[in-house]
PDB file of C-alpha atoms in Angstrom:
ATOM      1  CA  UNK A   7      38.274 197.497 152.082  1.00  0.00           C
ATOM      2  CA  UNK A   8      41.870 197.089 153.942  1.00  0.00           C
ATOM      3  CA  UNK A   9      44.489 199.700 153.665  1.00  0.00           C
ATOM      4  CA  UNK A  10      47.840 198.992 152.222  1.00  0.00           C
ATOM      5  CA  UNK A  11      50.273 198.590 155.230  1.00  0.00           C
ATOM      6  CA  UNK A  12      52.765 201.617 155.856  1.00  0.00           C
ATOM      7  CA  UNK A  13      56.288 200.702 155.432  1.00  0.00           C
ATOM      8  CA  UNK A  14      58.678 203.333 156.986  1.00  0.00           C
ATOM      9  CA  UNK A  15      62.431 203.732 156.602  1.00  0.00           C
ATOM     10  CA  UNK A  16      63.935 203.842 160.191  1.00  0.00           C
ATOM     11  CA  UNK A  17      67.303 203.464 162.063  1.00  0.00           C
ATOM     12  CA  UNK A  18      68.395 200.177 163.113  1.00  0.00           C
ATOM     13  CA  UNK A  19      67.396 199.387 166.825  1.00  0.00           C
ATOM     14  CA  UNK A  20      70.467 200.350 168.921  1.00  0.00           C
ATOM     15  CA  UNK A  21      70.040 196.739 170.461  1.00  0.00           C
ATOM     16  CA  UNK A  22      70.390 194.761 167.142  1.00  0.00           C
ATOM     17  CA  UNK A  23      73.122 192.267 167.061  1.00  0.00           C
ATOM     18  CA  UNK A  24      73.741 193.509 163.366  1.00  0.00           C
ATOM     19  CA  UNK A  25      75.703 196.361 164.886  1.00  0.00           C
ATOM     20  CA  UNK A  26      78.466 194.111 165.592  1.00  0.00           C
ATOM     21  CA  UNK A  27      79.286 193.809 161.770  1.00  0.00           C
ATOM     22  CA  UNK A  28      78.751 197.576 160.907  1.00  0.00           C
ATOM     23  CA  UNK A  29      81.706 199.850 160.075  1.00  0.00           C
ATOM     24  CA  UNK A  30      81.358 203.733 159.143  1.00  0.00           C
ATOM     25  CA  UNK A  31      81.915 203.097 155.360  1.00  0.00           C
ATOM     26  CA  UNK A  32      79.246 200.259 155.289  1.00  0.00           C
ATOM     27  CA  UNK A  33      75.889 200.269 153.506  1.00  0.00           C
ATOM     28  CA  UNK A  34      73.185 199.866 156.266  1.00  0.00           C
ATOM     29  CA  UNK A  35      69.611 200.473 155.923  1.00  0.00           C
ATOM     30  CA  UNK A  36      66.292 199.575 158.010  1.00  0.00           C
ATOM     31  CA  UNK A  37      62.500 199.623 157.361  1.00  0.00           C
ATOM     32  CA  UNK A  38      59.912 198.826 159.625  1.00  0.00           C
ATOM     33  CA  UNK A  39      56.104 197.880 159.597  1.00  0.00           C
ATOM     34  CA  UNK A  40      53.445 197.372 162.235  1.00  0.00           C
ATOM     35  CA  UNK A  41      52.967 193.720 162.728  1.00  0.00           C
ATOM     36  CA  UNK A  42      52.967 191.048 165.536  1.00  0.00           C
ATOM     37  CA  UNK A  43      54.714 187.776 164.348  1.00  0.00           C
ATOM     38  CA  UNK A  44      57.941 186.052 165.483  1.00  0.00           C
ATOM     39  CA  UNK A  45      61.074 186.982 163.869  1.00  0.00           C
ATOM     40  CA  UNK A  46      61.645 183.352 162.363  1.00  0.00           C
ATOM     41  CA  UNK A  47      58.460 183.301 161.008  1.00  0.00           C
ATOM     42  CA  UNK A  48      58.802 187.191 159.441  1.00  0.00           C
ATOM     43  CA  UNK A  49      62.123 186.002 157.979  1.00  0.00           C
ATOM     44  CA  UNK A  50      60.458 183.123 156.415  1.00  0.00           C
ATOM     45  CA  UNK A  51      57.640 185.294 154.866  1.00  0.00           C
ATOM     46  CA  UNK A  52      60.288 187.878 153.809  1.00  0.00           C
ATOM     47  CA  UNK A  53      62.449 185.279 151.973  1.00  0.00           C
ATOM     48  CA  UNK A  54      59.344 183.773 150.212  1.00  0.00           C
ATOM     49  CA  UNK A  55      59.933 185.840 147.666  1.00  0.00           C
ATOM     50  CA  UNK A  56      56.889 186.578 144.923  1.00  0.00           C
ATOM     51  CA  UNK A  57      57.308 185.663 141.256  1.00  0.00           C
ATOM     52  CA  UNK A  58      58.723 189.154 140.218  1.00  0.00           C
ATOM     53  CA  UNK A  59      61.511 189.116 142.890  1.00  0.00           C
ATOM     54  CA  UNK A  60      62.586 185.327 142.098  1.00  0.00           C
ATOM     55  CA  UNK A  61      62.949 186.372 138.467  1.00  0.00           C
ATOM     56  CA  UNK A  62      65.091 189.233 139.621  1.00  0.00           C
ATOM     57  CA  UNK A  63      67.152 186.956 141.879  1.00  0.00           C
ATOM     58  CA  UNK A  64      67.462 184.382 138.633  1.00  0.00           C
ATOM     59  CA  UNK A  65      68.691 187.244 136.453  1.00  0.00           C
ATOM     60  CA  UNK A  66      71.079 187.951 139.599  1.00  0.00           C
ATOM     61  CA  UNK A  67      72.320 184.431 139.782  1.00  0.00           C
ATOM     62  CA  UNK A  68      72.985 184.146 136.224  1.00  0.00           C
ATOM     63  CA  UNK A  69      75.128 187.433 136.303  1.00  0.00           C
ATOM     64  CA  UNK A  70      76.730 186.154 139.417  1.00  0.00           C
ATOM     65  CA  UNK A  71      77.684 182.983 137.686  1.00  0.00           C
ATOM     66  CA  UNK A  72      79.544 184.841 134.964  1.00  0.00           C
ATOM     67  CA  UNK A  73      81.529 186.740 137.293  1.00  0.00           C
ATOM     68  CA  UNK A  74      82.269 183.789 139.589  1.00  0.00           C
ATOM     69  CA  UNK A  75      80.217 185.143 142.538  1.00  0.00           C
ATOM     70  CA  UNK A  76      78.258 182.987 144.802  1.00  0.00           C
ATOM     71  CA  UNK A  77      74.740 182.227 143.358  1.00  0.00           C
ATOM     72  CA  UNK A  78      73.159 180.508 146.606  1.00  0.00           C
ATOM     73  CA  UNK A  79      75.490 181.197 149.350  1.00  0.00           C
ATOM     74  CA  UNK A  80      77.012 178.379 151.521  1.00  0.00           C
ATOM     75  CA  UNK A  81      75.444 175.000 152.113  1.00  0.00           C
ATOM     76  CA  UNK A  82      74.158 174.911 155.407  1.00  0.00           C
ATOM     77  CA  UNK A  83      71.326 173.516 157.059  1.00  0.00           C
ATOM     78  CA  UNK A  84      69.650 176.285 158.959  1.00  0.00           C
ATOM     79  CA  UNK A  85      68.576 178.882 156.273  1.00  0.00           C
ATOM     80  CA  UNK A  86      65.854 181.339 155.670  1.00  0.00           C
ATOM     81  CA  UNK A  87      65.135 181.256 152.038  1.00  0.00           C
ATOM     82  CA  UNK A  88      68.724 181.135 150.405  1.00  0.00           C
ATOM     83  CA  UNK A  89      70.327 182.696 153.338  1.00  0.00           C
ATOM     84  CA  UNK A  90      72.316 180.830 156.127  1.00  0.00           C
ATOM     85  CA  UNK A  91      71.213 181.905 159.636  1.00  0.00           C
ATOM     86  CA  UNK A  92      73.885 183.111 161.651  1.00  0.00           C
ATOM     87  CA  UNK A  93      72.262 184.468 164.993  1.00  0.00           C
ATOM     88  CA  UNK A  94      68.601 183.494 166.154  1.00  0.00           C
ATOM     89  CA  UNK A  95      67.317 185.288 169.436  1.00  0.00           C
ATOM     90  CA  UNK A  96      63.850 185.497 170.706  1.00  0.00           C
ATOM     91  CA  UNK A  97      63.587 189.141 168.883  1.00  0.00           C
ATOM     92  CA  UNK A  98      66.037 189.010 165.798  1.00  0.00           C
ATOM     93  CA  UNK A  99      67.169 186.651 163.008  1.00  0.00           C
ATOM     94  CA  UNK A 100      70.395 187.516 161.262  1.00  0.00           C
ATOM     95  CA  UNK A 101      71.470 185.842 157.779  1.00  0.00           C
ATOM     96  CA  UNK A 102      73.583 186.209 155.390  1.00  0.00           C
ATOM     97  CA  UNK A 103      77.133 185.222 153.939  1.00  0.00           C
ATOM     98  CA  UNK A 104      80.590 186.690 152.874  1.00  0.00           C
ATOM     99  CA  UNK A 105      81.305 186.544 149.286  1.00  0.00           C
ATOM    100  CA  UNK A 106      84.288 187.574 146.887  1.00  0.00           C
ATOM    101  CA  UNK A 107      82.528 191.025 146.180  1.00  0.00           C
ATOM    102  CA  UNK A 108      81.082 191.719 149.549  1.00  0.00           C
ATOM    103  CA  UNK A 109      79.670 190.644 152.807  1.00  0.00           C
ATOM    104  CA  UNK A 110      76.069 190.881 153.575  1.00  0.00           C
ATOM    105  CA  UNK A 111      73.738 190.372 156.490  1.00  0.00           C
ATOM    106  CA  UNK A 112      69.928 190.769 156.813  1.00  0.00           C
ATOM    107  CA  UNK A 113      68.441 191.326 160.166  1.00  0.00           C
ATOM    108  CA  UNK A 114      64.689 190.717 161.191  1.00  0.00           C
ATOM    109  CA  UNK A 115      63.764 192.193 164.382  1.00  0.00           C
ATOM    110  CA  UNK A 116      60.268 191.506 165.697  1.00  0.00           C
ATOM    111  CA  UNK A 117      59.189 193.481 168.979  1.00  0.00           C
ATOM    112  CA  UNK A 118      56.947 196.056 170.246  1.00  0.00           C
ATOM    113  CA  UNK A 119      54.283 195.185 167.774  1.00  0.00           C
ATOM    114  CA  UNK A 120      56.731 195.791 164.808  1.00  0.00           C
ATOM    115  CA  UNK A 121      58.882 194.057 162.490  1.00  0.00           C
ATOM    116  CA  UNK A 122      61.924 195.644 161.156  1.00  0.00           C
ATOM    117  CA  UNK A 123      64.107 194.473 158.141  1.00  0.00           C
ATOM    118  CA  UNK A 124      67.711 195.734 157.962  1.00  0.00           C
ATOM    119  CA  UNK A 125      70.491 195.235 155.531  1.00  0.00           C
ATOM    120  CA  UNK A 126      74.127 195.357 156.006  1.00  0.00           C
ATOM    121  CA  UNK A 127      76.514 195.401 153.153  1.00  0.00           C
ATOM    122  CA  UNK A 128      80.424 195.799 153.350  1.00  0.00           C
ATOM    123  CA  UNK A 129      81.993 195.964 149.764  1.00  0.00           C
ATOM    124  CA  UNK A 130      85.303 194.728 149.281  1.00  0.00           C
ATOM    125  CA  UNK A 131      86.242 196.053 145.728  1.00  0.00           C
ATOM    126  CA  UNK A 132      84.890 198.008 142.688  1.00  0.00           C
ATOM    127  CA  UNK A 133      82.703 195.128 141.817  1.00  0.00           C
ATOM    128  CA  UNK A 134      81.015 195.125 145.003  1.00  0.00           C
ATOM    129  CA  UNK A 135      80.400 198.714 144.554  1.00  0.00           C
ATOM    130  CA  UNK A 136      78.998 198.531 141.138  1.00  0.00           C
ATOM    131  CA  UNK A 137      76.914 195.524 142.511  1.00  0.00           C
ATOM    132  CA  UNK A 138      75.453 197.472 145.059  1.00  0.00           C
ATOM    133  CA  UNK A 139      74.674 200.382 142.875  1.00  0.00           C
ATOM    134  CA  UNK A 140      73.001 198.119 140.456  1.00  0.00           C
ATOM    135  CA  UNK A 141      70.746 196.341 142.782  1.00  0.00           C
ATOM    136  CA  UNK A 142      69.819 199.249 145.350  1.00  0.00           C
ATOM    137  CA  UNK A 143      66.444 200.066 143.467  1.00  0.00           C
ATOM    138  CA  UNK A 144      65.450 196.462 143.446  1.00  0.00           C
ATOM    139  CA  UNK A 145      66.560 195.978 147.047  1.00  0.00           C
ATOM    140  CA  UNK A 146      64.281 198.962 148.372  1.00  0.00           C
ATOM    141  CA  UNK A 147      61.351 197.260 146.256  1.00  0.00           C
ATOM    142  CA  UNK A 148      61.886 193.668 147.528  1.00  0.00           C
ATOM    143  CA  UNK A 149      62.459 195.119 151.188  1.00  0.00           C
ATOM    144  CA  UNK A 150      59.132 197.182 151.304  1.00  0.00           C
ATOM    145  CA  UNK A 151      57.151 194.398 149.600  1.00  0.00           C
ATOM    146  CA  UNK A 152      58.555 191.766 151.835  1.00  0.00           C
ATOM    147  CA  UNK A 153      57.309 193.969 155.076  1.00  0.00           C
ATOM    148  CA  UNK A 154      53.848 194.523 153.492  1.00  0.00           C
ATOM    149  CA  UNK A 155      53.613 190.730 153.111  1.00  0.00           C
ATOM    150  CA  UNK A 156      54.508 190.045 156.799  1.00  0.00           C
ATOM    151  CA  UNK A 157      52.091 192.447 157.743  1.00  0.00           C
ATOM    152  CA  UNK A 158      49.377 191.018 155.749  1.00  0.00           C
ATOM    153  CA  UNK A 159      50.288 187.344 156.943  1.00  0.00           C
ATOM    154  CA  UNK A 160      50.351 188.734 160.528  1.00  0.00           C
ATOM    155  CA  UNK A 161      46.860 190.269 160.108  1.00  0.00           C
ATOM    156  CA  UNK A 162      45.690 186.953 158.442  1.00  0.00           C
ATOM    157  CA  UNK A 163      46.937 185.066 161.393  1.00  0.00           C
ATOM    158  CA  UNK A 164      44.813 187.207 163.716  1.00  0.00           C
ATOM    159  CA  UNK A 165      41.758 186.750 161.666  1.00  0.00           C
ATOM    160  CA  UNK A 166      42.285 182.892 161.545  1.00  0.00           C
ATOM    161  CA  UNK A 167      42.508 182.797 165.338  1.00  0.00           C
ATOM    162  CA  UNK A 168      39.234 185.218 165.900  1.00  0.00           C
ATOM    163  CA  UNK A 169      37.310 183.028 163.439  1.00  0.00           C
TER     164      UNK A 169
END
């Protein structure tokens, strides 16, 4: 019987390129889990949302449409899930976009046998603050679930290589 991988909340690593966006009043969180997987692969696993999260995103899209907000982000070639990739290095992938109510980026860092998932949000107005408040409980559930899936995929990859 395998143990459920443990996700920990942590500080964004000091060498993360996500710091270039961060300002004192912005939202910034970071979670980490033990896993050995390249950052692009981890980002792909993270954005391969399970059904329950896809349903939440559909609801979010319908509400966003009513308020004239982006529902899928900019149309670009290089994306992980629905998010345009802005920066990619051997250790970090940063994706996200700017919208009317807020700007956001997610960072996936893979190094030292760990994968971290950080989210940065800069709100522009009351709508952005309300949106962030409403999605926060779901954001935490999705982030922790995403990292558990990364850990599970990494463990399965190791098992495939062994056998």
